[in-house]
mmCIF file of C-alpha atoms in Angstrom:
data_model
loop_
_atom_site.group_PDB
_atom_site.id
_atom_site.type_symbol
_atom_site.label_atom_id
_atom_site.label_comp_id
_atom_site.label_asym_id
_atom_site.label_seq_id
_atom_site.Cartn_x
_atom_site.Cartn_y
_atom_site.Cartn_z
ATOM 1 C CA MET A 938 0.000 0.000 0.000
ATOM 2 C CA ASP A 939 1.517 3.284 -1.120
ATOM 3 C CA VAL A 940 1.091 5.708 1.772
ATOM 4 C CA SER A 941 1.122 9.342 0.681
ATOM 5 C CA PRO A 942 -0.667 12.484 1.834
ATOM 6 C CA VAL A 943 -3.805 13.429 -0.055
ATOM 7 C CA ASN A 944 -4.324 16.771 -1.782
ATOM 8 C CA PRO A 945 -5.358 18.984 1.192
ATOM 9 C CA ALA A 946 -8.508 20.274 -0.520
ATOM 10 C CA LEU A 947 -9.673 16.721 -1.278
ATOM 11 C CA ALA A 948 -8.833 15.542 2.246
ATOM 12 C CA GLU A 949 -10.722 18.463 3.778
ATOM 13 C CA ALA A 950 -13.751 17.737 1.563
ATOM 14 C CA ALA A 951 -13.658 14.102 2.727
ATOM 15 C CA VAL A 952 -13.579 15.245 6.375
ATOM 16 C CA ASP A 953 -16.561 17.513 5.615
ATOM 17 C CA ASP A 954 -18.408 14.540 4.124
ATOM 18 C CA PHE A 955 -17.744 12.451 7.233
ATOM 19 C CA LEU A 956 -18.894 15.201 9.597
ATOM 20 C CA ASP A 957 -22.053 15.717 7.509
ATOM 21 C CA ASP A 958 -22.929 11.990 7.374
ATOM 22 C CA PRO A 959 -26.174 11.461 9.326
ATOM 23 C CA ALA A 960 -25.350 7.812 10.108
ATOM 24 C CA TRP A 961 -22.056 8.737 11.802
ATOM 25 C CA LYS A 962 -23.664 11.736 13.534
ATOM 26 C CA SER A 963 -26.236 9.350 15.005
ATOM 27 C CA LYS A 964 -23.564 6.834 16.068
ATOM 28 C CA ALA A 965 -21.481 9.590 17.700
ATOM 29 C CA GLU A 966 -24.513 10.819 19.630
ATOM 30 C CA LYS A 967 -25.593 7.308 20.656
ATOM 31 C CA ASP A 968 -22.081 6.374 21.858
ATOM 32 C CA GLY A 969 -21.462 9.737 23.529
ATOM 33 C CA TRP A 970 -18.558 10.819 21.342
ATOM 34 C CA GLY A 971 -17.686 14.469 21.564
ATOM 35 C CA LEU A 972 -16.312 15.557 18.184
ATOM 36 C CA GLU A 973 -14.532 18.855 17.654
ATOM 37 C CA ARG A 974 -12.829 20.138 14.537
ATOM 38 C CA LEU A 975 -9.600 21.991 15.298
ATOM 39 C CA ASP A 976 -8.866 22.861 11.666
ATOM 40 C CA GLY A 977 -9.710 21.519 8.215
ATOM 41 C CA LEU A 978 -7.794 18.265 8.714
ATOM 42 C CA THR A 979 -7.663 17.786 12.492
ATOM 43 C CA LEU A 980 -10.375 16.453 14.786
ATOM 44 C CA VAL A 981 -10.570 15.682 18.487
ATOM 45 C CA ALA A 982 -12.810 12.892 19.700
ATOM 46 C CA ARG A 983 -13.661 12.621 23.376
ATOM 47 C CA LEU A 984 -14.587 9.093 24.398
ATOM 48 C CA GLU A 985 -15.642 7.310 27.563
ATOM 49 C CA ALA A 986 -14.023 4.031 28.569
ATOM 50 C CA ARG A 987 -15.515 1.121 30.472
ATOM 51 C CA PRO A 988 -15.677 2.250 34.104
ATOM 52 C CA LEU A 989 -12.916 0.903 36.343
ATOM 53 C CA PRO A 990 -12.699 1.620 40.088
ATOM 54 C CA GLY A 991 -10.664 4.736 40.796
ATOM 55 C CA VAL A 992 -9.755 5.346 37.134
ATOM 56 C CA PRO A 993 -11.048 8.414 35.239
ATOM 57 C CA ALA A 994 -12.930 7.130 32.206
ATOM 58 C CA SER A 995 -12.596 10.065 29.776
ATOM 59 C CA PHE A 996 -10.032 10.118 26.975
ATOM 60 C CA ALA A 997 -9.206 12.508 24.151
ATOM 61 C CA LEU A 998 -8.077 11.322 20.729
ATOM 62 C CA LYS A 999 -6.492 13.598 18.163
ATOM 63 C CA LEU A 1000 -7.081 12.595 14.553
ATOM 64 C CA ALA A 1001 -4.939 14.007 11.756
ATOM 65 C CA CYS A 1002 -6.581 13.474 8.382
ATOM 66 C CA ASP A 1003 -3.961 14.594 5.858
ATOM 67 C CA TYR A 1004 -3.814 11.091 4.316
ATOM 68 C CA TYR A 1005 -7.609 10.643 4.400
ATOM 69 C CA PRO A 1006 -9.678 9.199 2.729
ATOM 70 C CA THR A 1007 -7.221 6.947 0.877
ATOM 71 C CA HIS A 1008 -5.695 5.993 4.240
ATOM 72 C CA PRO A 1009 -6.991 6.135 7.793
ATOM 73 C CA PRO A 1010 -6.420 9.154 9.980
ATOM 74 C CA ASP A 1011 -3.557 9.225 12.431
ATOM 75 C CA VAL A 1012 -5.049 8.514 15.867
ATOM 76 C CA ARG A 1013 -3.298 9.474 19.121
ATOM 77 C CA PHE A 1014 -4.338 9.719 22.726
ATOM 78 C CA VAL A 1015 -3.597 13.257 23.890
ATOM 79 C CA ASN A 1016 -3.667 15.355 27.019
ATOM 80 C CA PRO A 1017 -7.268 16.673 27.031
ATOM 81 C CA GLU A 1018 -6.108 20.156 28.028
ATOM 82 C CA THR A 1019 -3.166 20.678 25.650
ATOM 83 C CA LEU A 1020 -4.396 18.325 22.893
ATOM 84 C CA GLU A 1021 -0.790 17.172 22.484
ATOM 85 C CA TYR A 1022 1.151 14.091 23.538
ATOM 86 C CA ASP A 1023 4.472 14.390 25.317
ATOM 87 C CA PRO A 1024 5.650 10.853 26.213
ATOM 88 C CA ARG A 1025 7.526 12.205 29.252
ATOM 89 C CA ALA A 1026 4.532 14.029 30.738
ATOM 90 C CA ASP A 1027 1.284 12.670 29.268
ATOM 91 C CA LEU A 1028 1.412 8.911 29.781
ATOM 92 C CA ARG A 1029 -1.528 9.087 32.205
ATOM 93 C CA HIS A 1030 -3.704 10.318 29.324
ATOM 94 C CA VAL A 1031 -3.051 7.181 27.243
ATOM 95 C CA ALA A 1032 -5.395 4.202 27.517
ATOM 96 C CA ASN A 1033 -3.854 0.802 28.148
ATOM 97 C CA LEU A 1034 -5.546 -1.158 25.346
ATOM 98 C CA GLN A 1035 -4.506 -4.747 24.687
ATOM 99 C CA ALA A 1036 -7.032 -5.964 22.115
ATOM 100 C CA ASN A 1037 -5.804 -7.912 19.106
ATOM 101 C CA TYR A 1038 -7.552 -5.334 16.888
ATOM 102 C CA CYS A 1039 -6.413 -2.247 18.849
ATOM 103 C CA TYR A 1040 -3.301 -2.178 21.031
ATOM 104 C CA VAL A 1041 -1.582 0.952 22.322
ATOM 105 C CA HIS A 1042 2.198 1.418 22.448
ATOM 106 C CA PRO A 1043 2.896 4.751 24.195
ATOM 107 C CA ASN A 1044 6.454 4.984 22.840
ATOM 108 C CA PHE A 1045 6.959 2.948 19.670
ATOM 109 C CA THR A 1046 10.116 2.882 17.535
ATOM 110 C CA TYR A 1047 9.041 3.134 13.893
ATOM 111 C CA TRP A 1048 11.070 0.989 11.487
ATOM 112 C CA GLN A 1049 10.833 3.416 8.569
ATOM 113 C CA LYS A 1050 11.838 7.068 8.609
ATOM 114 C CA PRO A 1051 10.635 8.939 11.691
ATOM 115 C CA TYR A 1052 6.855 9.042 11.811
ATOM 116 C CA LYS A 1053 5.767 12.675 11.933
ATOM 117 C CA TYR A 1054 3.009 11.955 14.467
ATOM 118 C CA GLY A 1055 5.053 9.502 16.602
ATOM 119 C CA PRO A 1056 6.110 8.133 18.976
ATOM 120 C CA GLN A 1057 2.726 6.785 20.126
ATOM 121 C CA LEU A 1058 1.191 3.903 18.164
ATOM 122 C CA VAL A 1059 -2.485 3.092 18.372
ATOM 123 C CA CYS A 1060 -1.892 -0.257 16.707
ATOM 124 C CA SER A 1061 -4.848 -0.984 14.442
ATOM 125 C CA SER A 1062 -5.180 -1.196 10.681
ATOM 126 C CA MET A 1063 -7.791 1.557 11.081
ATOM 127 C CA THR A 1064 -5.056 4.049 12.061
ATOM 128 C CA LEU A 1065 -2.400 5.625 9.854
ATOM 129 C CA ALA A 1066 0.553 4.806 12.141
ATOM 130 C CA TYR A 1067 -0.069 1.090 11.611
ATOM 131 C CA TYR A 1068 1.060 1.462 7.996
ATOM 132 C CA PHE A 1069 4.326 3.123 9.099
ATOM 133 C CA SER A 1070 5.070 0.589 11.833
ATOM 134 C CA GLY A 1071 6.134 -2.437 9.805
ATOM 135 C CA HIS A 1072 2.824 -4.288 10.136
ATOM 136 C CA ALA A 1073 1.381 -6.164 7.185
ATOM 137 C CA PRO A 1074 -2.400 -6.244 7.371
ATOM 138 C CA THR A 1075 -4.310 -9.121 5.837
ATOM 139 C CA ARG A 1076 -6.693 -8.336 2.992
ATOM 140 C CA ASP A 1077 -9.595 -8.315 5.488
ATOM 141 C CA GLN A 1078 -7.762 -5.897 7.812
ATOM 142 C CA LEU A 1079 -6.629 -3.457 5.125
ATOM 143 C CA TRP A 1080 -8.100 0.057 5.097
ATOM 144 C CA ASP A 1081 -10.651 0.352 2.300
ATOM 145 C CA PRO A 1082 -11.752 3.922 1.518
ATOM 146 C CA ASP A 1083 -14.950 2.543 -0.027
ATOM 147 C CA ARG A 1084 -15.944 0.942 3.308
ATOM 148 C CA HIS A 1085 -14.052 2.785 6.042
ATOM 149 C CA THR A 1086 -14.233 6.349 7.324
ATOM 150 C CA ILE A 1087 -12.925 8.432 10.194
ATOM 151 C CA GLY A 1088 -15.825 6.967 12.153
ATOM 152 C CA THR A 1089 -14.428 3.466 11.644
ATOM 153 C CA SER A 1090 -11.167 4.586 13.261
ATOM 154 C CA ILE A 1091 -12.939 6.201 16.225
ATOM 155 C CA HIS A 1092 -15.289 3.238 16.622
ATOM 156 C CA THR A 1093 -12.342 0.801 16.719
ATOM 157 C CA VAL A 1094 -10.771 2.663 19.655
ATOM 158 C CA HIS A 1095 -14.149 3.152 21.359
ATOM 159 C CA ARG A 1096 -14.914 -0.569 21.057
ATOM 160 C CA ALA A 1097 -11.567 -1.423 22.715
ATOM 161 C CA LEU A 1098 -12.150 1.173 25.467
ATOM 162 C CA ARG A 1099 -15.490 -0.452 26.292
ATOM 163 C CA SER A 1100 -14.127 -4.023 26.230
ATOM 164 C CA PRO A 1101 -12.336 -6.272 28.741
ATOM 165 C CA HIS A 1102 -9.158 -5.436 26.747
ATOM 166 C CA TYR A 1103 -9.122 -1.996 28.369
ATOM 167 C CA HIS A 1104 -6.822 -2.060 31.400
ATOM 168 C CA GLY A 1105 -7.027 1.525 32.630
ATOM 169 C CA ARG A 1106 -4.353 4.104 31.932
ATOM 170 C CA HIS A 1107 -0.657 3.789 31.345
ATOM 171 C CA ALA A 1108 1.193 4.774 34.488
#
């Protein structure tokens, strides 16, 4: 899979289409996703995890869509106040997900050139970083712009946050 940024105007139009899609609007409302657009190609999704005793359940994801729709957005857990991720200071804002379809590495070493959104890896074929991390998705796992959207990426993380594969926060 050739992984290249999309023409910014086309990517922004695809983000517009996603945000205007009534089916995804309904899903976001039903699942309690808070969606905010920071700029034409950047979104923040606020999600609730499965409740665990003594663990705050709210998380913020930052989605960069400059490769979208031909590839999934980059997805990172971020500090909900700064909307950034500093691996030395923000580990507590990263969910400990250990699902076979969505695993989080807070400080991953990318095998190719440095990944511009690194070092965090939300390891799922529905996230851009997966395609820069040396993984080889099966045909069934591969991002398909005819079937997948930004909502697919958010839903994948949300599903893991609500599952027994969620183990709180990284410490």
